[in-house]
């Protein structure tokens, strides 16, 4: 039931702090991440030399954030592959490979086939899933559930932030097991601070972002730029907009701009830019600020998602959406919220059914 919310999507976005808190609960012990479902399965992480993350759509973007975090904390090579590409291209996998699948429903046929394929070739398999007892976890050697609760709206929102949370937990768990994790306690503190920060973004930016969407209801195309873990968030922001507001949208790695996409910039073109915190890397931050200058000089209408207190973006931004300070791998969970709200508000402004977009099903159970 919608419980007074105008749509399931609105309700599910509002439930994000809870989805993240529930996914963390029971998985932190003495200041370290210990995932009880993985007890006795250390070999899954020590007996391998690479990880392939496989998923479709939004889940694959969560996977991309997971790649950056896992490589950093667990020092193991990670690739992310769309399940339908992985399954049909004769990949090199075997007993030294852990295939991590991500699926909200646990029933996505493309992802299921990728998991089966990996198993048949001797790879180990772990699934991250939101639906207890679904087919994909049953076909996997291990499962880490996200506890986002049932997601009804076709557009994935709370499941996405829960998937990133589960991947961060997995990264910290695997990093500890493999002995490569430094300063795990600080990351645990970051994790535990997330739900309150999510609630803060929802409270402080909802009205502002909805207003922006109202102004932009006639927009024909929106671009999203991000770098590092902001890149998958740019992809996700674009997918949300395509999916429910039927507006052409594209997400790019900000560094790609001069390799092509900057030709798209003409006066008035709306561009969202996810700006990473300068506290994590002054260099990455400076590069993104310089991208903002480049597109602004060509007339783009720049909407920036930046950390509170980041003043460097102010001279070049038409709109600034603020998110609280958070660790590098934790920022994407906060940065995606305004983009979800934007897509939802724009669809609403266009009079569309945000929960049931045309041509789409919640769970894609055919290949
Ligand atoms: O149930 P799954 O997580 O396996 O679904 C994967 C995609 O079909 C799904 O994330 C899709 O991209 C969403 N509708 C995006 O909002």
Tab-separated table of C-alpha atoms and ligand atoms in Angstrom:
chain	number	residue	atom	x	y	z
A	1	UNK	CA	0.000	0.000	0.000
A	2	UNK	CA	1.106	3.548	-0.754
A	3	UNK	CA	0.300	4.726	2.758
A	4	UNK	CA	-0.641	8.279	1.806
A	5	UNK	CA	2.198	8.788	-0.695
A	6	UNK	CA	1.297	9.945	-4.217
A	7	UNK	CA	3.180	6.988	-5.705
A	8	UNK	CA	5.081	3.878	-4.680
A	9	UNK	CA	8.203	5.536	-6.022
A	10	UNK	CA	7.746	8.506	-3.657
A	11	UNK	CA	7.206	6.116	-0.757
A	12	UNK	CA	10.226	4.032	-1.690
A	13	UNK	CA	12.514	7.067	-2.005
A	14	UNK	CA	11.352	8.150	1.451
A	15	UNK	CA	12.240	4.680	2.747
A	16	UNK	CA	15.867	4.899	1.641
A	17	UNK	CA	17.358	5.760	5.046
A	18	UNK	CA	15.607	2.704	6.469
A	19	UNK	CA	16.653	0.494	3.543
A	20	UNK	CA	20.298	1.370	4.142
A	21	UNK	CA	20.038	1.010	7.941
A	22	UNK	CA	18.337	-2.393	7.614
A	23	UNK	CA	20.979	-3.597	5.171
A	24	UNK	CA	23.788	-2.687	7.584
A	25	UNK	CA	22.051	-4.078	10.693
A	26	UNK	CA	23.640	-7.207	12.165
A	27	UNK	CA	26.672	-6.959	9.902
A	28	UNK	CA	28.998	-4.914	12.089
A	29	UNK	CA	30.804	-6.596	14.970
A	30	UNK	CA	33.351	-4.833	17.213
A	31	UNK	CA	33.877	-2.015	14.742
A	32	UNK	CA	34.418	-4.342	11.782
A	33	UNK	CA	32.164	-5.597	9.016
A	34	UNK	CA	31.366	-9.259	9.521
A	35	UNK	CA	28.589	-10.620	7.313
A	36	UNK	CA	27.082	-13.606	9.151
A	37	UNK	CA	25.838	-15.232	5.909
A	38	UNK	CA	29.479	-15.495	4.835
A	39	UNK	CA	30.685	-17.240	7.997
A	40	UNK	CA	32.869	-20.191	7.082
A	41	UNK	CA	33.102	-19.051	3.468
A	42	UNK	CA	36.441	-17.195	3.600
A	43	UNK	CA	37.747	-19.448	0.867
A	44	UNK	CA	35.291	-17.789	-1.506
A	45	UNK	CA	37.464	-14.674	-1.201
A	46	UNK	CA	40.952	-16.020	-0.541
A	47	UNK	CA	40.907	-18.802	-3.127
A	48	UNK	CA	40.302	-16.492	-6.080
A	49	UNK	CA	42.283	-13.934	-8.028
A	50	UNK	CA	39.508	-11.937	-9.640
A	51	UNK	CA	35.904	-10.895	-9.256
A	52	UNK	CA	33.355	-10.325	-12.003
A	53	UNK	CA	30.263	-8.404	-11.031
A	54	UNK	CA	27.311	-9.060	-13.278
A	55	UNK	CA	23.869	-7.439	-13.367
A	56	UNK	CA	21.491	-5.440	-15.559
A	57	UNK	CA	20.272	-1.855	-15.531
A	58	UNK	CA	20.365	-0.021	-12.250
A	59	UNK	CA	21.883	-3.025	-10.469
A	60	UNK	CA	24.853	-2.869	-12.859
A	61	UNK	CA	25.491	0.756	-11.876
A	62	UNK	CA	25.527	-0.275	-8.225
A	63	UNK	CA	28.048	-2.875	-9.373
A	64	UNK	CA	30.288	-0.191	-10.823
A	65	UNK	CA	30.396	1.622	-7.479
A	66	UNK	CA	31.136	-1.790	-5.937
A	67	UNK	CA	34.072	-2.320	-8.289
A	68	UNK	CA	35.780	0.883	-7.194
A	69	UNK	CA	35.276	0.071	-3.506
A	70	UNK	CA	36.230	-3.606	-3.746
A	71	UNK	CA	39.431	-2.922	-5.655
A	72	UNK	CA	40.370	-0.239	-3.160
A	73	UNK	CA	39.657	-2.198	0.015
A	74	UNK	CA	40.235	-5.785	-1.063
A	75	UNK	CA	43.014	-5.210	-3.623
A	76	UNK	CA	41.588	-7.702	-6.072
A	77	UNK	CA	40.828	-7.060	-9.751
A	78	UNK	CA	37.109	-6.508	-10.368
A	79	UNK	CA	35.279	-6.254	-13.676
A	80	UNK	CA	31.658	-5.265	-14.119
A	81	UNK	CA	29.740	-6.833	-16.964
A	82	UNK	CA	26.181	-6.572	-18.123
A	83	UNK	CA	24.811	-10.084	-17.647
A	84	UNK	CA	23.561	-10.430	-21.226
A	85	UNK	CA	26.972	-9.510	-22.635
A	86	UNK	CA	28.933	-11.697	-20.211
A	87	UNK	CA	26.872	-14.797	-20.918
A	88	UNK	CA	27.225	-14.666	-24.683
A	89	UNK	CA	30.824	-13.698	-25.302
A	90	UNK	CA	32.906	-16.712	-24.253
A	91	UNK	CA	34.500	-15.079	-21.185
A	92	UNK	CA	37.620	-16.473	-19.504
A	93	UNK	CA	36.420	-17.749	-16.127
A	94	UNK	CA	37.098	-20.690	-13.875
A	95	UNK	CA	37.696	-21.714	-10.273
A	96	UNK	CA	39.866	-18.626	-9.662
A	97	UNK	CA	36.895	-16.324	-10.403
A	98	UNK	CA	34.165	-15.166	-8.059
A	99	UNK	CA	31.091	-14.003	-9.948
A	100	UNK	CA	29.017	-11.573	-7.901
A	101	UNK	CA	25.517	-11.061	-9.271
A	102	UNK	CA	23.259	-8.215	-8.206
A	103	UNK	CA	19.498	-8.304	-8.591
A	104	UNK	CA	16.646	-6.673	-6.728
A	105	UNK	CA	14.103	-9.258	-7.851
A	106	UNK	CA	16.440	-12.221	-8.004
A	107	UNK	CA	14.460	-13.311	-11.064
A	108	UNK	CA	16.015	-11.302	-13.911
A	109	UNK	CA	16.521	-13.924	-16.608
A	110	UNK	CA	19.659	-12.335	-18.102
A	111	UNK	CA	21.345	-12.286	-14.694
A	112	UNK	CA	20.159	-15.776	-13.791
A	113	UNK	CA	21.580	-17.171	-17.040
A	114	UNK	CA	24.904	-15.446	-16.359
A	115	UNK	CA	25.069	-17.030	-12.886
A	116	UNK	CA	24.248	-20.495	-14.238
A	117	UNK	CA	26.819	-20.064	-16.987
A	118	UNK	CA	29.486	-19.048	-14.466
A	119	UNK	CA	28.712	-22.045	-12.250
A	120	UNK	CA	28.876	-24.460	-15.156
A	121	UNK	CA	32.351	-23.166	-15.878
A	122	UNK	CA	33.541	-23.754	-12.335
A	123	UNK	CA	33.418	-20.178	-11.036
A	124	UNK	CA	32.218	-19.482	-7.490
A	125	UNK	CA	29.066	-17.430	-7.257
A	126	UNK	CA	27.698	-14.968	-4.752
A	127	UNK	CA	24.487	-13.038	-5.201
A	128	UNK	CA	23.310	-9.758	-3.772
A	129	UNK	CA	19.538	-9.895	-3.786
A	130	UNK	CA	16.557	-8.120	-2.253
A	131	UNK	CA	14.036	-10.944	-2.486
A	132	UNK	CA	14.320	-13.786	0.008
A	133	UNK	CA	14.464	-17.205	-1.592
A	134	UNK	CA	14.419	-15.940	-5.207
A	135	UNK	CA	15.880	-18.032	-8.023
A	136	UNK	CA	19.252	-16.268	-8.386
A	137	UNK	CA	20.259	-16.690	-4.714
A	138	UNK	CA	19.123	-20.319	-4.873
A	139	UNK	CA	21.463	-20.848	-7.824
A	140	UNK	CA	24.434	-19.208	-6.043
A	141	UNK	CA	27.028	-20.543	-3.599
A	142	UNK	CA	26.385	-17.653	-1.215
A	143	UNK	CA	23.967	-14.754	-0.835
A	144	UNK	CA	24.090	-11.369	0.842
A	145	UNK	CA	20.579	-9.995	1.073
A	146	UNK	CA	19.757	-6.330	0.809
A	147	UNK	CA	16.990	-5.452	3.245
A	148	UNK	CA	15.256	-2.671	1.345
A	149	UNK	CA	11.823	-4.265	1.737
A	150	UNK	CA	9.523	-4.864	-1.235
A	151	UNK	CA	10.044	-2.440	-4.115
A	152	UNK	CA	6.918	-1.948	-6.221
A	153	UNK	CA	7.670	0.996	-8.536
A	154	UNK	CA	9.332	-0.097	-11.774
A	155	UNK	CA	12.100	2.455	-11.262
A	156	UNK	CA	14.544	1.078	-8.738
A	157	UNK	CA	15.402	3.529	-5.944
A	158	UNK	CA	15.682	2.140	-2.431
A	159	UNK	CA	16.942	-1.167	-3.821
A	160	UNK	CA	19.767	0.707	-5.568
A	161	UNK	CA	21.046	2.408	-2.416
A	162	UNK	CA	20.704	-0.893	-0.550
A	163	UNK	CA	22.711	-2.640	-3.302
A	164	UNK	CA	25.525	-0.123	-3.000
A	165	UNK	CA	25.396	-0.540	0.776
A	166	UNK	CA	25.664	-4.328	0.431
A	167	UNK	CA	28.611	-3.942	-1.952
A	168	UNK	CA	30.374	-1.618	0.482
A	169	UNK	CA	29.764	-4.167	3.239
A	170	UNK	CA	31.097	-6.890	0.966
A	171	UNK	CA	34.166	-4.806	0.108
A	172	UNK	CA	34.932	-4.226	3.778
A	173	UNK	CA	34.297	-7.885	4.603
A	174	UNK	CA	36.503	-9.181	1.784
A	175	UNK	CA	39.195	-6.588	2.547
A	176	UNK	CA	39.305	-7.789	6.148
A	177	UNK	CA	39.355	-11.474	5.181
A	178	UNK	CA	42.139	-10.896	2.638
A	179	UNK	CA	44.093	-8.762	5.101
A	180	UNK	CA	44.297	-5.736	2.838
A	181	UNK	CA	41.908	-3.411	4.644
A	182	UNK	CA	43.389	-0.365	6.319
A	183	UNK	CA	41.411	1.794	8.694
A	184	UNK	CA	38.271	-0.326	8.475
A	185	UNK	CA	36.843	1.324	11.598
A	186	UNK	CA	36.596	4.705	9.854
A	187	UNK	CA	34.640	3.122	7.018
A	188	UNK	CA	32.322	1.389	9.454
A	189	UNK	CA	31.652	4.755	11.093
A	190	UNK	CA	30.884	6.198	7.635
A	191	UNK	CA	28.470	3.361	6.941
A	192	UNK	CA	26.640	3.825	10.179
A	193	UNK	CA	26.307	7.567	9.616
A	194	UNK	CA	24.665	7.068	6.216
A	195	UNK	CA	20.975	6.706	7.184
A	196	UNK	CA	20.896	10.052	9.006
A	197	UNK	CA	22.681	11.761	6.106
A	198	UNK	CA	20.203	10.255	3.641
A	199	UNK	CA	17.328	11.571	5.741
A	200	UNK	CA	18.993	14.971	5.732
A	201	UNK	CA	19.255	15.078	1.915
A	202	UNK	CA	15.609	14.052	1.579
A	203	UNK	CA	14.554	16.765	3.960
A	204	UNK	CA	16.744	19.596	2.740
A	205	UNK	CA	16.707	19.120	-1.053
A	206	UNK	CA	13.327	17.609	-1.924
A	207	UNK	CA	11.545	20.948	-2.418
A	208	UNK	CA	14.405	22.554	-4.316
A	209	UNK	CA	14.845	19.640	-6.721
A	210	UNK	CA	11.109	19.292	-7.333
A	211	UNK	CA	10.953	22.993	-8.165
A	212	UNK	CA	13.822	22.583	-10.634
A	213	UNK	CA	12.016	19.700	-12.303
A	214	UNK	CA	8.872	21.818	-12.587
A	215	UNK	CA	10.836	24.489	-14.445
A	216	UNK	CA	12.306	21.904	-16.766
A	217	UNK	CA	9.160	19.990	-17.715
A	218	UNK	CA	9.594	20.924	-21.400
A	219	UNK	CA	13.246	19.981	-21.579
A	220	UNK	CA	14.043	17.537	-24.390
A	221	UNK	CA	17.415	16.276	-23.250
A	222	UNK	CA	19.419	16.211	-20.031
A	223	UNK	CA	23.041	15.188	-19.616
A	224	UNK	CA	24.715	13.846	-16.472
A	225	UNK	CA	28.427	13.941	-15.758
A	226	UNK	CA	30.365	12.243	-13.011
A	227	UNK	CA	33.848	11.049	-12.262
A	228	UNK	CA	35.153	8.178	-10.110
A	229	UNK	CA	32.149	6.813	-8.166
A	230	UNK	CA	30.139	9.790	-9.421
A	231	UNK	CA	30.300	8.233	-12.899
A	232	UNK	CA	27.880	5.354	-12.157
A	233	UNK	CA	25.622	7.879	-10.455
A	234	UNK	CA	25.564	9.931	-13.664
A	235	UNK	CA	24.546	6.780	-15.547
A	236	UNK	CA	21.840	6.069	-12.991
A	237	UNK	CA	20.520	9.646	-13.064
A	238	UNK	CA	20.150	9.371	-16.841
A	239	UNK	CA	18.453	5.967	-16.677
A	240	UNK	CA	15.910	7.199	-14.112
A	241	UNK	CA	14.996	10.116	-16.341
A	242	UNK	CA	14.632	7.993	-19.502
A	243	UNK	CA	12.663	5.373	-17.685
A	244	UNK	CA	9.942	7.424	-16.062
A	245	UNK	CA	9.895	10.806	-17.791
A	246	UNK	CA	10.662	9.639	-21.351
A	247	UNK	CA	13.237	12.364	-21.808
A	248	UNK	CA	16.424	11.722	-23.682
A	249	UNK	CA	19.203	11.552	-21.134
A	250	UNK	CA	22.788	10.392	-21.158
A	251	UNK	CA	25.335	9.867	-18.461
A	252	UNK	CA	29.045	10.314	-19.149
A	253	UNK	CA	32.317	9.956	-17.356
A	254	UNK	CA	33.297	13.620	-17.024
A	255	UNK	CA	36.754	12.857	-18.422
A	256	UNK	CA	35.145	11.726	-21.680
A	257	UNK	CA	33.727	15.180	-22.418
A	258	UNK	CA	36.529	16.303	-24.700
A	259	UNK	CA	36.538	12.913	-26.433
A	260	UNK	CA	33.158	13.622	-27.979
A	261	UNK	CA	30.189	14.530	-25.802
A	262	UNK	CA	31.165	18.194	-25.401
A	263	UNK	CA	29.956	18.654	-29.003
A	264	UNK	CA	26.432	18.163	-27.650
A	265	UNK	CA	26.642	21.257	-25.479
A	266	UNK	CA	24.672	24.191	-26.824
A	267	UNK	CA	23.189	27.173	-25.021
A	268	UNK	CA	20.534	26.127	-22.524
A	269	UNK	CA	21.446	22.403	-22.457
A	270	UNK	CA	20.811	21.189	-18.893
A	271	UNK	CA	23.740	19.248	-17.443
A	272	UNK	CA	23.861	17.697	-13.988
A	273	UNK	CA	27.374	17.366	-12.630
A	274	UNK	CA	28.158	15.137	-9.648
A	275	UNK	CA	31.121	16.823	-7.991
A	276	UNK	CA	33.342	14.632	-5.813
A	277	UNK	CA	34.527	16.050	-2.520
A	278	UNK	CA	37.831	17.945	-2.676
A	279	UNK	CA	38.708	16.270	0.648
A	280	UNK	CA	39.083	12.888	-1.048
A	281	UNK	CA	41.127	14.055	-3.999
A	282	UNK	CA	41.876	17.690	-4.745
A	283	UNK	CA	43.001	16.583	-8.204
A	284	UNK	CA	39.781	14.776	-9.178
A	285	UNK	CA	37.741	17.653	-7.762
A	286	UNK	CA	39.732	20.212	-9.749
A	287	UNK	CA	39.270	18.223	-12.945
A	288	UNK	CA	35.505	18.131	-12.507
A	289	UNK	CA	35.376	21.846	-11.701
A	290	UNK	CA	37.311	22.494	-14.882
A	291	UNK	CA	34.774	20.370	-16.841
A	292	UNK	CA	32.038	22.548	-15.365
A	293	UNK	CA	33.850	25.666	-16.570
A	294	UNK	CA	34.187	24.189	-20.063
A	295	UNK	CA	30.490	23.376	-20.442
A	296	UNK	CA	29.392	26.623	-18.817
A	297	UNK	CA	31.507	28.580	-21.287
A	298	UNK	CA	29.478	26.897	-24.053
A	299	UNK	CA	26.198	27.947	-22.521
A	300	UNK	CA	25.175	24.802	-20.617
A	301	UNK	CA	22.753	25.212	-17.764
A	302	UNK	CA	24.744	23.593	-14.981
A	303	UNK	CA	23.117	21.873	-12.035
A	304	UNK	CA	25.732	20.784	-9.577
A	305	UNK	CA	25.450	18.126	-6.870
A	306	UNK	CA	28.238	18.996	-4.456
A	307	UNK	CA	29.297	18.556	-0.876
A	308	UNK	CA	28.175	21.154	1.645
A	309	UNK	CA	30.782	23.896	1.844
A	310	UNK	CA	32.335	23.270	-1.567
A	311	UNK	CA	32.541	26.882	-2.751
A	312	UNK	CA	34.674	26.199	-5.841
A	313	UNK	CA	31.574	25.247	-7.837
A	314	UNK	CA	29.624	28.391	-7.036
A	315	UNK	CA	30.908	30.737	-9.766
A	316	UNK	CA	29.995	28.279	-12.532
A	317	UNK	CA	26.776	26.690	-11.322
A	318	UNK	CA	23.231	27.750	-12.140
A	319	UNK	CA	21.888	25.558	-9.364
A	320	UNK	CA	23.632	23.869	-6.473
A	321	UNK	CA	22.231	20.807	-4.734
A	322	UNK	CA	24.013	20.045	-1.491
A	323	UNK	CA	24.863	16.698	0.067
A	324	UNK	CA	26.518	16.180	3.475
A	325	UNK	CA	30.193	15.329	3.830
A	326	UNK	CA	30.854	11.601	3.495
A	327	UNK	CA	33.715	9.238	2.688
A	328	UNK	CA	34.617	8.796	-0.987
A	329	UNK	CA	32.752	5.509	-1.490
A	330	UNK	CA	29.762	6.631	0.557
A	331	UNK	CA	29.019	9.805	-1.395
A	332	UNK	CA	27.239	8.093	-4.306
A	333	UNK	CA	24.460	6.870	-2.020
A	334	UNK	CA	23.765	10.488	-1.098
A	335	UNK	CA	24.307	11.970	-4.557
A	336	UNK	CA	21.779	9.718	-6.280
A	337	UNK	CA	18.827	10.878	-4.183
A	338	UNK	CA	18.389	14.303	-5.823
A	339	UNK	CA	18.580	12.626	-9.235
A	340	UNK	CA	15.842	10.147	-8.297
A	341	UNK	CA	13.671	12.978	-6.968
A	342	UNK	CA	14.335	15.009	-10.112
A	343	UNK	CA	13.189	12.193	-12.408
A	344	UNK	CA	10.125	11.561	-10.278
A	345	UNK	CA	9.153	15.234	-10.117
A	346	UNK	CA	9.674	15.726	-13.840
A	347	UNK	CA	7.518	12.704	-14.672
A	348	UNK	CA	4.863	14.030	-12.321
A	349	UNK	CA	5.049	17.488	-13.898
A	350	UNK	CA	4.467	15.834	-17.278
A	351	UNK	CA	1.428	14.025	-15.881
A	352	UNK	CA	2.983	10.549	-16.264
A	353	UNK	CA	2.444	7.449	-14.143
A	354	UNK	CA	5.760	7.278	-12.289
A	355	UNK	CA	5.187	3.772	-10.942
A	356	UNK	CA	4.250	2.094	-14.230
A	357	UNK	CA	6.260	3.603	-17.082
A	358	UNK	CA	5.305	2.520	-20.580
A	359	UNK	CA	6.904	-0.578	-22.113
A	360	UNK	CA	8.623	-1.659	-18.889
A	361	UNK	CA	8.109	-4.473	-16.383
A	362	UNK	CA	9.371	-4.509	-12.809
A	363	UNK	CA	11.080	-7.786	-13.318
A	364	UNK	CA	12.425	-8.835	-16.708
A	365	UNK	CA	11.976	-12.601	-16.680
A	366	UNK	CA	12.695	-13.220	-20.335
A	367	UNK	CA	16.074	-13.003	-22.065
B	1	LIG	O1	15.535	-7.081	-10.427
B	1	LIG	P1	16.863	-6.619	-10.980
B	1	LIG	O2	17.651	-5.818	-10.018
B	1	LIG	O3	17.663	-7.797	-11.513
B	1	LIG	O4	16.505	-5.723	-12.225
B	1	LIG	C1	17.530	-5.242	-13.068
B	1	LIG	C2	17.020	-4.145	-13.971
B	1	LIG	O5	16.002	-4.643	-14.826
B	1	LIG	C3	16.470	-2.959	-13.184
B	1	LIG	O6	17.415	-2.431	-12.307
B	1	LIG	C4	15.984	-1.846	-14.129
B	1	LIG	O7	17.075	-1.278	-14.786
B	1	LIG	C5	15.199	-0.821	-13.303
B	1	LIG	N1	13.864	-0.693	-13.823
B	1	LIG	C6	15.852	0.516	-13.217
B	1	LIG	O8	15.116	1.421	-12.490
